[in-house]
Short mmCIF file of C-alpha atoms and ligand atoms in Angstrom, two decimals:
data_model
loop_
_atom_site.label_atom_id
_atom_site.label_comp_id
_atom_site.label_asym_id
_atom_site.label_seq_id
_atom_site.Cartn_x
_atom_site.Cartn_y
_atom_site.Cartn_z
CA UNK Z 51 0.00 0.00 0.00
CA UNK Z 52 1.34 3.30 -1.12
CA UNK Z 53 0.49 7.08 0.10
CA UNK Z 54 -0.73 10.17 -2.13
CA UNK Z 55 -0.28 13.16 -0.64
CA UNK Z 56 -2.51 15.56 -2.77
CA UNK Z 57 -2.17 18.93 -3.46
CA UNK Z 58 -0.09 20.13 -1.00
CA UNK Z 59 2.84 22.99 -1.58
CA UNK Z 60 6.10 20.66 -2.24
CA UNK Z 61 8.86 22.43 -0.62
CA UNK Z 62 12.67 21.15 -0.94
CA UNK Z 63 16.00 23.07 -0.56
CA UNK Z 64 18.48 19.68 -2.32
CA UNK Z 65 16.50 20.17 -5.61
CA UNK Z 66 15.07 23.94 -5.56
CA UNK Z 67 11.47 22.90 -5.44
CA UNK Z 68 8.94 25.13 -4.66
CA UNK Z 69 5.46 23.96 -6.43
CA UNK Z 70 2.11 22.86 -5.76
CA UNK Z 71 1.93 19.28 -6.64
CA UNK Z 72 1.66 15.36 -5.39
CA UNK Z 73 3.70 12.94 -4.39
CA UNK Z 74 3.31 9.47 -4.15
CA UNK Z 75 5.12 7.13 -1.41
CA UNK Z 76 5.81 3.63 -1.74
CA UNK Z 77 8.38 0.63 -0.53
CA UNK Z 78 9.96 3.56 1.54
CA UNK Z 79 10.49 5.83 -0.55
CA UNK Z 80 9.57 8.97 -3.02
CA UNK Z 81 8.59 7.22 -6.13
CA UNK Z 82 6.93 10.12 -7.96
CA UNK Z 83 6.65 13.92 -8.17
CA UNK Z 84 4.03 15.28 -10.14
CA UNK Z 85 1.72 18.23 -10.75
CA UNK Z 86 -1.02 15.68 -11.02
CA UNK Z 87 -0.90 12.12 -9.92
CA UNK Z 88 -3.38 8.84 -9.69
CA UNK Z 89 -3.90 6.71 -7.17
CA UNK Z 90 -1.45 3.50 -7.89
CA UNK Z 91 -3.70 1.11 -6.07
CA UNK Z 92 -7.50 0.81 -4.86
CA UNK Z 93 -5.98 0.42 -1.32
CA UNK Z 94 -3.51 3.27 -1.31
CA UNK Z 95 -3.67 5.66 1.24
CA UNK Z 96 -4.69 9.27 0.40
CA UNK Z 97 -3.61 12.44 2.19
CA UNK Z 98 -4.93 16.00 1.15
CA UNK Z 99 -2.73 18.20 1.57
CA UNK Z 100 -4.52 21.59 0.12
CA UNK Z 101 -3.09 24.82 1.47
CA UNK Z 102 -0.18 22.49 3.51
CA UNK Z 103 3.58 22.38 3.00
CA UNK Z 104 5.15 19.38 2.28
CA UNK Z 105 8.71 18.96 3.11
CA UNK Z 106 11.61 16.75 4.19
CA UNK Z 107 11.26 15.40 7.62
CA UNK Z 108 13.61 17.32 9.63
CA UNK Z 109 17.20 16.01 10.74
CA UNK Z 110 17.79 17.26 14.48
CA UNK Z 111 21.50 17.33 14.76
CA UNK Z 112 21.00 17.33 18.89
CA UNK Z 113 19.02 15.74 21.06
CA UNK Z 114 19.33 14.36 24.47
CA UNK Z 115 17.01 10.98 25.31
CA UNK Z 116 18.35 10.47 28.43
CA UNK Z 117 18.64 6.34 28.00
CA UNK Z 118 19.68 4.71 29.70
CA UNK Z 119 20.03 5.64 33.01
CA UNK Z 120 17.37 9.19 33.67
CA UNK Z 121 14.01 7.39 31.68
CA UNK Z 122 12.40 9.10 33.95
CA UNK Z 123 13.19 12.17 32.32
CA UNK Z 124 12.86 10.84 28.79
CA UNK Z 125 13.61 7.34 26.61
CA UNK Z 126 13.88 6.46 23.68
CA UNK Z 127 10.41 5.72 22.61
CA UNK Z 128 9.23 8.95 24.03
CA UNK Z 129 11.49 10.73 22.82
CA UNK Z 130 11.12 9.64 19.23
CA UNK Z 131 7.51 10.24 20.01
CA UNK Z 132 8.20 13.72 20.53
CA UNK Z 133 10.21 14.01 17.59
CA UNK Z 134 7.35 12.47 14.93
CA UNK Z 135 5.05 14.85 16.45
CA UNK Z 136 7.15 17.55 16.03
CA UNK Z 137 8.25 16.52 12.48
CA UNK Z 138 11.50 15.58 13.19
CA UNK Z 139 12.33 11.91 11.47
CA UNK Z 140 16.15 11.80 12.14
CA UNK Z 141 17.98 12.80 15.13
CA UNK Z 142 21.27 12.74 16.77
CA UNK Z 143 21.25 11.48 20.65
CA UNK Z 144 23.89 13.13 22.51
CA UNK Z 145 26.15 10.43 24.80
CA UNK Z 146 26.22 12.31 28.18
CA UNK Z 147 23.78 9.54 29.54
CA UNK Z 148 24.20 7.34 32.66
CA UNK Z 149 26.66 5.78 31.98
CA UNK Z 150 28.04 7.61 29.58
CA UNK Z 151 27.47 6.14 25.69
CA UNK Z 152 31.66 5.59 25.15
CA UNK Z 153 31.37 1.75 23.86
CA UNK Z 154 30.43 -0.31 21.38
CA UNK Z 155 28.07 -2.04 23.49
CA UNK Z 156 26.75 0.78 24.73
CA UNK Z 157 26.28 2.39 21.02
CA UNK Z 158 24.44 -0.85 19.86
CA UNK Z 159 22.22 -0.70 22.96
CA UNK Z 160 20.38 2.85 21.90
CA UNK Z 161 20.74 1.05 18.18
CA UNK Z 162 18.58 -2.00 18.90
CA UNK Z 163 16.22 -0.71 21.62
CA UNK Z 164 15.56 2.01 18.75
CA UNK Z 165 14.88 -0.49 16.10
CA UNK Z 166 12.10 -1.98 18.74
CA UNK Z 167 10.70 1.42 19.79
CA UNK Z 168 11.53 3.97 17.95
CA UNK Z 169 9.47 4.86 15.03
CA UNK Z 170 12.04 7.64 13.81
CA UNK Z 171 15.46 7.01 12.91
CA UNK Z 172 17.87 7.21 16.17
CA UNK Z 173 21.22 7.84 15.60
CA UNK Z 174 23.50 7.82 18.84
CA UNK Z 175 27.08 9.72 18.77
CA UNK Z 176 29.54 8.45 21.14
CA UNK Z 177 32.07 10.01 23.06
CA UNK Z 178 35.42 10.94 22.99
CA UNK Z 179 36.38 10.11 26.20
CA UNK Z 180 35.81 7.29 28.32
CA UNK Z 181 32.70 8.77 30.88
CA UNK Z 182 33.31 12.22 29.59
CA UNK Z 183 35.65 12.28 31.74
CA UNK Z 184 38.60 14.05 29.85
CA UNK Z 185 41.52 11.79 30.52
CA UNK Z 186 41.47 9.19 28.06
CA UNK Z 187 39.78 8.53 24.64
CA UNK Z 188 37.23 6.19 24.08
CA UNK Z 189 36.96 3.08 21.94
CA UNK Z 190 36.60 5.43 18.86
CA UNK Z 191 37.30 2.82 16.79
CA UNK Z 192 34.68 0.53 17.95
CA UNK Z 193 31.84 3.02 18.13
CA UNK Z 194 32.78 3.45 14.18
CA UNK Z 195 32.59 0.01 13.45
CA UNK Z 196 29.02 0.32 15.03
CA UNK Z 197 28.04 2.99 13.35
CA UNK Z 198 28.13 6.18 15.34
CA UNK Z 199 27.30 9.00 13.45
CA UNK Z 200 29.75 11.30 15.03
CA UNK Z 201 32.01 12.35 18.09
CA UNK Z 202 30.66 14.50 21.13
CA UNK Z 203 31.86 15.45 24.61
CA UNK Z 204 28.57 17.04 24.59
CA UNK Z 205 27.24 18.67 28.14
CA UNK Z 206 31.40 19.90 28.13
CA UNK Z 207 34.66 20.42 26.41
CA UNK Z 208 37.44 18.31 26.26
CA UNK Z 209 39.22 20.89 28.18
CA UNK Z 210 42.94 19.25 27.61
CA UNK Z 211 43.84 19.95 24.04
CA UNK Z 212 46.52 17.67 23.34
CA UNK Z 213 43.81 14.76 23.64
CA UNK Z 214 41.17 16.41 21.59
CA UNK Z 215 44.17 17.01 18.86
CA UNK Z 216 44.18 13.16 18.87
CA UNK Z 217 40.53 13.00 19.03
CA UNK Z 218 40.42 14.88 15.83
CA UNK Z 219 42.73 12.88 14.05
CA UNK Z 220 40.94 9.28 15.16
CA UNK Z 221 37.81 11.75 13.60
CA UNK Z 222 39.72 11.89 10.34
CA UNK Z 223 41.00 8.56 10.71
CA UNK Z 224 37.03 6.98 10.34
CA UNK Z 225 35.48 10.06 8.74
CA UNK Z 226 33.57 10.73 11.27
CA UNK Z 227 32.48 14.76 12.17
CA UNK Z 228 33.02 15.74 16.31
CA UNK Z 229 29.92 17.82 17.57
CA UNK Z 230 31.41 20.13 19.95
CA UNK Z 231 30.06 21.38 23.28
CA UNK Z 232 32.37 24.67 23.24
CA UNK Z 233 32.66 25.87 27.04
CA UNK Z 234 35.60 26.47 29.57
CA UNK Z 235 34.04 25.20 32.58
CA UNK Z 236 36.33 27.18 34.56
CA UNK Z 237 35.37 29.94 33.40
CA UNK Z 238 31.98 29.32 34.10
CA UNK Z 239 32.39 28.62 37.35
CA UNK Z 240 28.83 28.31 39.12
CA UNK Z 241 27.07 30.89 36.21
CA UNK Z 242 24.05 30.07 35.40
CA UNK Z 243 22.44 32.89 33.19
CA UNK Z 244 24.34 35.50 31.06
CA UNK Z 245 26.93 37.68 32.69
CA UNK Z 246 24.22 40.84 32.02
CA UNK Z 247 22.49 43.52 33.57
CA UNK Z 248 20.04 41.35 33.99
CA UNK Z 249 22.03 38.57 36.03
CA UNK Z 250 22.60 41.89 38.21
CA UNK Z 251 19.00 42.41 38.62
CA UNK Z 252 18.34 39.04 39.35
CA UNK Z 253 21.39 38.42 41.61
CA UNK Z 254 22.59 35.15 39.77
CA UNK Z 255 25.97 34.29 38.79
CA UNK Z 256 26.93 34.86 35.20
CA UNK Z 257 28.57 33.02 32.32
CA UNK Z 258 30.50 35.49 30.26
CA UNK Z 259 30.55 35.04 26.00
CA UNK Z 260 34.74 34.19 26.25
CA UNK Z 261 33.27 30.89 28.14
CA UNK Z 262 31.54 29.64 25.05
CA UNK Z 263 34.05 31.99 22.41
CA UNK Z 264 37.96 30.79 23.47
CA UNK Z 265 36.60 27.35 23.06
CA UNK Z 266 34.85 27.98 19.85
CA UNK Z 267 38.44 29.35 18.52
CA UNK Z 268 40.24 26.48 19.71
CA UNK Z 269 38.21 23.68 18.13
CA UNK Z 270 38.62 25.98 15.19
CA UNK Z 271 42.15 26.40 15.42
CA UNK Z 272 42.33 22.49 15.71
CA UNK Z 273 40.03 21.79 12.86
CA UNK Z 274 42.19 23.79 10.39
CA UNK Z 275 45.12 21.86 12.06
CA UNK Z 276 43.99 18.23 11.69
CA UNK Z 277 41.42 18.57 8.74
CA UNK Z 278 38.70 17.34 10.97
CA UNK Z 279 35.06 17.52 10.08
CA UNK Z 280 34.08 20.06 13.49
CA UNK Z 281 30.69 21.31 13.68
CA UNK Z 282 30.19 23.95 16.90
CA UNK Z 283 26.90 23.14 18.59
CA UNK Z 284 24.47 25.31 19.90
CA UNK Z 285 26.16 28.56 19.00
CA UNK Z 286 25.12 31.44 21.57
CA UNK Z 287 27.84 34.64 20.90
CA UNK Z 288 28.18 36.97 18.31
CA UNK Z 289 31.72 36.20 18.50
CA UNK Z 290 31.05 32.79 17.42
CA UNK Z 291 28.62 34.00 14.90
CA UNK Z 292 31.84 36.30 13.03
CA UNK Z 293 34.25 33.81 13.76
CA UNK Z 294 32.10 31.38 11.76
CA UNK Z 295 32.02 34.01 8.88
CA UNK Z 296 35.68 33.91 9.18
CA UNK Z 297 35.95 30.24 8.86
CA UNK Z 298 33.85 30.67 5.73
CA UNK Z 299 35.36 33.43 3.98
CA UNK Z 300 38.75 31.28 4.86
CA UNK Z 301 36.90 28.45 2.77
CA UNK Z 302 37.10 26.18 5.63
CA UNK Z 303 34.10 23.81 4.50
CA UNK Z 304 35.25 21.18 7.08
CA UNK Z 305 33.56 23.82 9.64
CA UNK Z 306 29.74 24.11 10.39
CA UNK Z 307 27.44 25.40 12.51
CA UNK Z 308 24.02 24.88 14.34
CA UNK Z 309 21.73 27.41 16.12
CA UNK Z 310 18.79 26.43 18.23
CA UNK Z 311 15.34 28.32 18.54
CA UNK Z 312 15.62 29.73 22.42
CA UNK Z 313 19.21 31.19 21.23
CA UNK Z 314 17.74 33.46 18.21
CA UNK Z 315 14.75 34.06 19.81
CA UNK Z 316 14.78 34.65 23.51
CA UNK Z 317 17.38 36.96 25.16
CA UNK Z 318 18.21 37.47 28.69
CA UNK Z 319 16.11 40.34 28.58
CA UNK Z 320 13.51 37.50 28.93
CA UNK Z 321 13.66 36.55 32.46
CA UNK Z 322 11.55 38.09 34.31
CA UNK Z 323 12.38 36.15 37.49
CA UNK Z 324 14.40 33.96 38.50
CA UNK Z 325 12.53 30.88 36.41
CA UNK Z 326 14.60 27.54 35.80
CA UNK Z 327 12.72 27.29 32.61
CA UNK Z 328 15.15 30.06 31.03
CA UNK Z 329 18.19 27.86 32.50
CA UNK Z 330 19.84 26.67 29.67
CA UNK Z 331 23.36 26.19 28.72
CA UNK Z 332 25.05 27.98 26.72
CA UNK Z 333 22.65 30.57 28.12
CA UNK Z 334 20.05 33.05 26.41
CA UNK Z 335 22.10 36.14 25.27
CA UNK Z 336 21.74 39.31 24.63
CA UNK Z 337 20.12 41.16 21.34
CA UNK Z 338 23.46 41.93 19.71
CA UNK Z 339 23.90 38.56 20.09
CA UNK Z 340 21.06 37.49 18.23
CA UNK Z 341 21.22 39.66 15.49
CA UNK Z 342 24.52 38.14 14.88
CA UNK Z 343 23.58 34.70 14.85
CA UNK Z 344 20.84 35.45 12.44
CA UNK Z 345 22.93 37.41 10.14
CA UNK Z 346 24.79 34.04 10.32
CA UNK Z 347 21.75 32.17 9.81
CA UNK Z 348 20.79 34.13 6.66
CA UNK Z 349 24.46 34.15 5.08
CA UNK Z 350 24.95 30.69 5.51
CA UNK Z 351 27.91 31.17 8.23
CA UNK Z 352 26.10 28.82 10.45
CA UNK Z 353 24.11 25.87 8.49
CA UNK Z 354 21.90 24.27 10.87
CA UNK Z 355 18.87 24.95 13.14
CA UNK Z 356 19.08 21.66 15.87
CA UNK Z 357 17.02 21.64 19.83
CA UNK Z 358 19.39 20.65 22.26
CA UNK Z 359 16.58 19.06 23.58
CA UNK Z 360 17.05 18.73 26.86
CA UNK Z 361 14.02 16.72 29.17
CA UNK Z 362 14.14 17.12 32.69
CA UNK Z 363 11.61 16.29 35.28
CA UNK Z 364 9.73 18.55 37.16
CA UNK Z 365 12.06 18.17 40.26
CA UNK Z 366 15.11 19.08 38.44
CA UNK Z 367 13.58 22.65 37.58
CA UNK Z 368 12.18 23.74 40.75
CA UNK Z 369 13.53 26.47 42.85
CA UNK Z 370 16.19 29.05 41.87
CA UNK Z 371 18.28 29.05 38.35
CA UNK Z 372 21.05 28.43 40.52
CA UNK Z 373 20.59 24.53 41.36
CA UNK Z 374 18.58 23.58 38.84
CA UNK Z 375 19.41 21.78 35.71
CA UNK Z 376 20.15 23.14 32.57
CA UNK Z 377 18.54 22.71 29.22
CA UNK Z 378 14.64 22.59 27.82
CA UNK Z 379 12.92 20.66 25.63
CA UNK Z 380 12.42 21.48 21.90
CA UNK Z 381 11.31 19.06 19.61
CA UNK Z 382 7.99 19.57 19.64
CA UNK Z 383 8.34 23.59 19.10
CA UNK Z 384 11.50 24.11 16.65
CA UNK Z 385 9.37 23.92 13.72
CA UNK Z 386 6.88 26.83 14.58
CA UNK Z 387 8.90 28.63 16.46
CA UNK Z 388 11.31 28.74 13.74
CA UNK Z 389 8.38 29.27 11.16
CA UNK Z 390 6.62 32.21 13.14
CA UNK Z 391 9.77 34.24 14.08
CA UNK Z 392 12.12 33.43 11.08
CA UNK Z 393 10.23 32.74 7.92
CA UNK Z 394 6.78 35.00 8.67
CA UNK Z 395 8.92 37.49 9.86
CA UNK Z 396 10.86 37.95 6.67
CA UNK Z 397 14.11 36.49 8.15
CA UNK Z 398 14.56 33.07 6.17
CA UNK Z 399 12.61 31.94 3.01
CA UNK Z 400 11.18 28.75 3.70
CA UNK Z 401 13.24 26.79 1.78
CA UNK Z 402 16.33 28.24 4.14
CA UNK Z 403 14.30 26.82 6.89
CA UNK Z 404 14.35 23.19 4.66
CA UNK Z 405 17.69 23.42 3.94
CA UNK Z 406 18.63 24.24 7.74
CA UNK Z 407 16.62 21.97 9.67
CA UNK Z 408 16.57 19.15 6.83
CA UNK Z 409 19.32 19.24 4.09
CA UNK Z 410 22.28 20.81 5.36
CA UNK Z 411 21.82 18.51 9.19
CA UNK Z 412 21.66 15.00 6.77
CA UNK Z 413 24.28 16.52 4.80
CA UNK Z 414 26.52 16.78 7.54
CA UNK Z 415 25.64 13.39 8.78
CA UNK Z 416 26.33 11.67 5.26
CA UNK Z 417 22.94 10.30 5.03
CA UNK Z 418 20.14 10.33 2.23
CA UNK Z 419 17.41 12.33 3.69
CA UNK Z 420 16.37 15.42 4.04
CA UNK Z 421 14.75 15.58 0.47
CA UNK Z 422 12.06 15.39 -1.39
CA UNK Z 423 12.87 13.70 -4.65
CA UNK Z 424 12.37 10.60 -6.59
CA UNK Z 425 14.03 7.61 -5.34
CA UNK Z 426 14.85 8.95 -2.02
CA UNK Z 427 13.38 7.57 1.57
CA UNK Z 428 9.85 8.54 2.13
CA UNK Z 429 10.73 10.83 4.96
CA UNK Z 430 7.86 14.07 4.61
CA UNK Z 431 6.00 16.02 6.53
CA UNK Z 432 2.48 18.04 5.61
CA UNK Z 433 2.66 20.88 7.78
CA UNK Z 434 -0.51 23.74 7.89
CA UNK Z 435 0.88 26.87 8.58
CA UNK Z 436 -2.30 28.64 8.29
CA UNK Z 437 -3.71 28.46 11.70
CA UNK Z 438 -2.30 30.02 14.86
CA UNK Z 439 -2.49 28.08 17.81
CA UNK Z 440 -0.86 27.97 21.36
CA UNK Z 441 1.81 26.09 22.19
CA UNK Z 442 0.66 23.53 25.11
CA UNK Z 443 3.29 21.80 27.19
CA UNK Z 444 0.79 19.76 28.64
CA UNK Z 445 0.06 17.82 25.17
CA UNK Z 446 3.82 17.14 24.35
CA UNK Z 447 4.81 13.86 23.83
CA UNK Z 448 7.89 14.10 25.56
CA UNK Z 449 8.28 13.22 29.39
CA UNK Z 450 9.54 16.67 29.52
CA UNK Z 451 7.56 19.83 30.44
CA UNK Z 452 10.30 22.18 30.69
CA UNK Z 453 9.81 25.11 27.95
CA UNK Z 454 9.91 28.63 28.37
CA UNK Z 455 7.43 29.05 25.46
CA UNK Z 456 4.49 27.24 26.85
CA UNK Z 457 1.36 29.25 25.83
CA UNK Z 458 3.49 30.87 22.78
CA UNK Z 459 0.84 31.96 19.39
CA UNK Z 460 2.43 29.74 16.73
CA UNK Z 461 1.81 28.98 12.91
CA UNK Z 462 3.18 25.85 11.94
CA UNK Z 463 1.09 22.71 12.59
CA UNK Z 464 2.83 19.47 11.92
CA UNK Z 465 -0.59 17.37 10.38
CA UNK Z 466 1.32 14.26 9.50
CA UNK Z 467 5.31 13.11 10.04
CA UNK Z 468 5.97 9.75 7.70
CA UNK Z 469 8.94 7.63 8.23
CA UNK Z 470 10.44 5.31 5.89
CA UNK Z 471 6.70 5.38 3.58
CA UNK Z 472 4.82 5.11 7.24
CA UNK Z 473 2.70 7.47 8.92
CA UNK Z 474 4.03 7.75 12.45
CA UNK Z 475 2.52 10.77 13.36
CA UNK Z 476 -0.80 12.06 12.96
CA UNK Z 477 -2.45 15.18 14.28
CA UNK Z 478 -6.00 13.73 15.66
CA UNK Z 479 -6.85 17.06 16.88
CA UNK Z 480 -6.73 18.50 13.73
CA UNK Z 481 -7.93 15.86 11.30
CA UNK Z 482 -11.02 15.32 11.94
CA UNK Z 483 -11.37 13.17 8.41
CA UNK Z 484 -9.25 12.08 5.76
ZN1 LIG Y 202 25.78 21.00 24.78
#
């Protein structure tokens, strides 16, 4: 059984498309692209998609599942739960779990309970030292043989840079990219909101930019050294945002980027009180800031839009910014956030949102995704982007609640994520019929 989607407005960045059209899914993948199409079969599934978008499902460079060892914050079903129902059909799990993901074993583990539970592709990094702990690498080697889609210290730095040199070069060794965390945690100290005028205001320690930015320029430094495929995550300073322009305007192509929602949206200016929910690390910046990172955005400095979603229960984000736990979720609000403040705002076109959160993350990766075209997997979304709507933490899918954006007016509806030629999301509340 195959699936028409009818009528919808094909968008793609890979191939330039921007058309109203169908599409026809079948054996798990794009089979045909047309202005006009028939049904194949009696039995085929049909899906109008009049006044939608239909796009790549997106690739979400960063994600944090928690499994194993915090399910009760999120695992891996849930999680991939959250991501088909925000439109997400790839993502990236970061390796700071309990215990940390630095094995083979521990690779294939995520890998097989995914393949039972998951109805999204899972991909879990591993990382570069053993625990995360900074003194010795891990089984690089192995984890490649396994299949990890990359290298990350993420939650920290490799702070010693002799071993992250080597890193880089075991990175070259198996082609593999390093996702980098960029912080001196000495720096930061016990910060836990920008170093601002509004950290005075609130009386809470602050994290300076040079805590995220001398990092940044090291991994640089060391990626022009060693050749290594280095993308910075979760970039949060404007001097990250011109030092990426530099790397470009060098023609360093082995360098790229991502941005996440709360960093080009939110500032510190944001906090009214002293709220957990704004806790987040790197932290929300200043405006400056953010018009840097979307000049960076638009001119292609930095490539990719990711979450760094980070579940945590409700425990974990009680009391003051100053004990709680950083990070909030995001995978069921990139898409409209991104929509309603980038693209209807005049920002991005929406194919740079495609090519940001779908082609340029899968190109990173080395995968085929992240397109719409014939005789590619039947990964799509149909998206209405008509309605507004508020976003409701209390519907996520996710075990996570934490979100500074609950009760946000949104466009961007994600009707229907398919997988691999399967529906494995569908909006109930919206469809009444098919
Ligand atoms: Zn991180």
């Amino acid at each position: 059984m195959g699936i028409l989607i009818r009528g919808g407005r094909i968008i793609d960045a890979a191939s330039s498309t921007d058309m109203i059209g169908d599409i026809y899914l079948d054996e798990g993948v794009i089979k045909e692209i047309g202005e006009k199409l028939e049904q194949k079969e009696k039995n085929d599934r049909v899906i109008e998609a009049k006044g939608c978008l239909v796009m790549p499902g997106l690739v979400d460079l960063h994600v944090h599942f928690r499994d194993p060892g915090q399910e009760y914050k999120e695992d891996i079903e849930t999680g991939a739960k959250a991501a088909a129902r925000g439109g997400v059909t790839t993502v990236v799990a970061m390796p700071n779990t309990t215990p940390v993901i630095d094995s083979p074993d521990r690779v294939s583990y995520v890998h097989n309970k995914a393949a039972q539970v998951a109805s999204i592709h899972v991909l879990q990094a591993g990382a570069v030292t053993r625990g995360e702990k900074g003194e010795e690498l891990s089984d690089i080697a192995g984890m490649a043989q396994v299949g990890i889609p990359a290298l990350s210290e993420d939650g920290k730095s490799v702070m010693n840079s002799r071993l992250y040199k080597e890193a880089m070069e075991q990175a070259v060794k198996y082609d593999l990219p390093i996702f980098a965390h960029c912080e001196d945690i000495d720096l930061r100290g016990n910060g836990c909101m920008n170093d601002d005028e509004n950290a005075i205001r609130l009386r809470l320690p602050g994290i300076c930019n040079a805590t995220e930015d001398a990092i940044a320029a090291r991994d640089i430094l060391l990626a022009l050294e060693t050749g290594v495929r280095l993308h910075l995550c979760h970039c949060s300073t404007l001097g990250v945002a011109r030092m990426m322009e530099f790397a470009k305007a060098a023609g360093m192509d082995n360098v790229t980027a991502e941005v996440c929602p709360h960093h080009f949206i939110l500032t510190s200016d944001d906090i009214e009180r002293d709220d957990p929910n704004y806790k987040m690390n790197p932290p929300l910046r200043t405006k400056n800031d953010v018009e840097a990172l979307l000049r960076a955005l638009k001119n292609g400095a930095i490539q990719v839009i990711s979450t760094d979603h980070a579940p945590h229960g409700a425990k974990d984000k009680t009391g003051s910014m100053r004990s709680a736990a950083f990070g909030i979720v995001g995978l069921e609000t990139s898409f409209a956030l991104t929509y309603t403040e980038l693209v209807e705002k005049g920002v991005l076109t929406i194919q740079e949102l495609v090519e940001k959160m779908s082609w340029n993350p899968a190109k990173i990766l080395g995968l085929d995704c992240g397109t719409l075209q014939e005789g590619h997997p039947a990964d799509v979304i149909v998206v209405d982007v008509d309605h507004e709507y508020a976003i409701d933490k209390t519907k996520f899918a996710s075990k996570g609640r934490n979100t500074p954006f609950n009760g946000w007016k949104v466009k961007g509806k994600v009707l229907y994520t398919i997988c691999g030629g399967k529906v494995v999301y569908k909006d109930n509340e919206s469809i009444v019929q098919e």
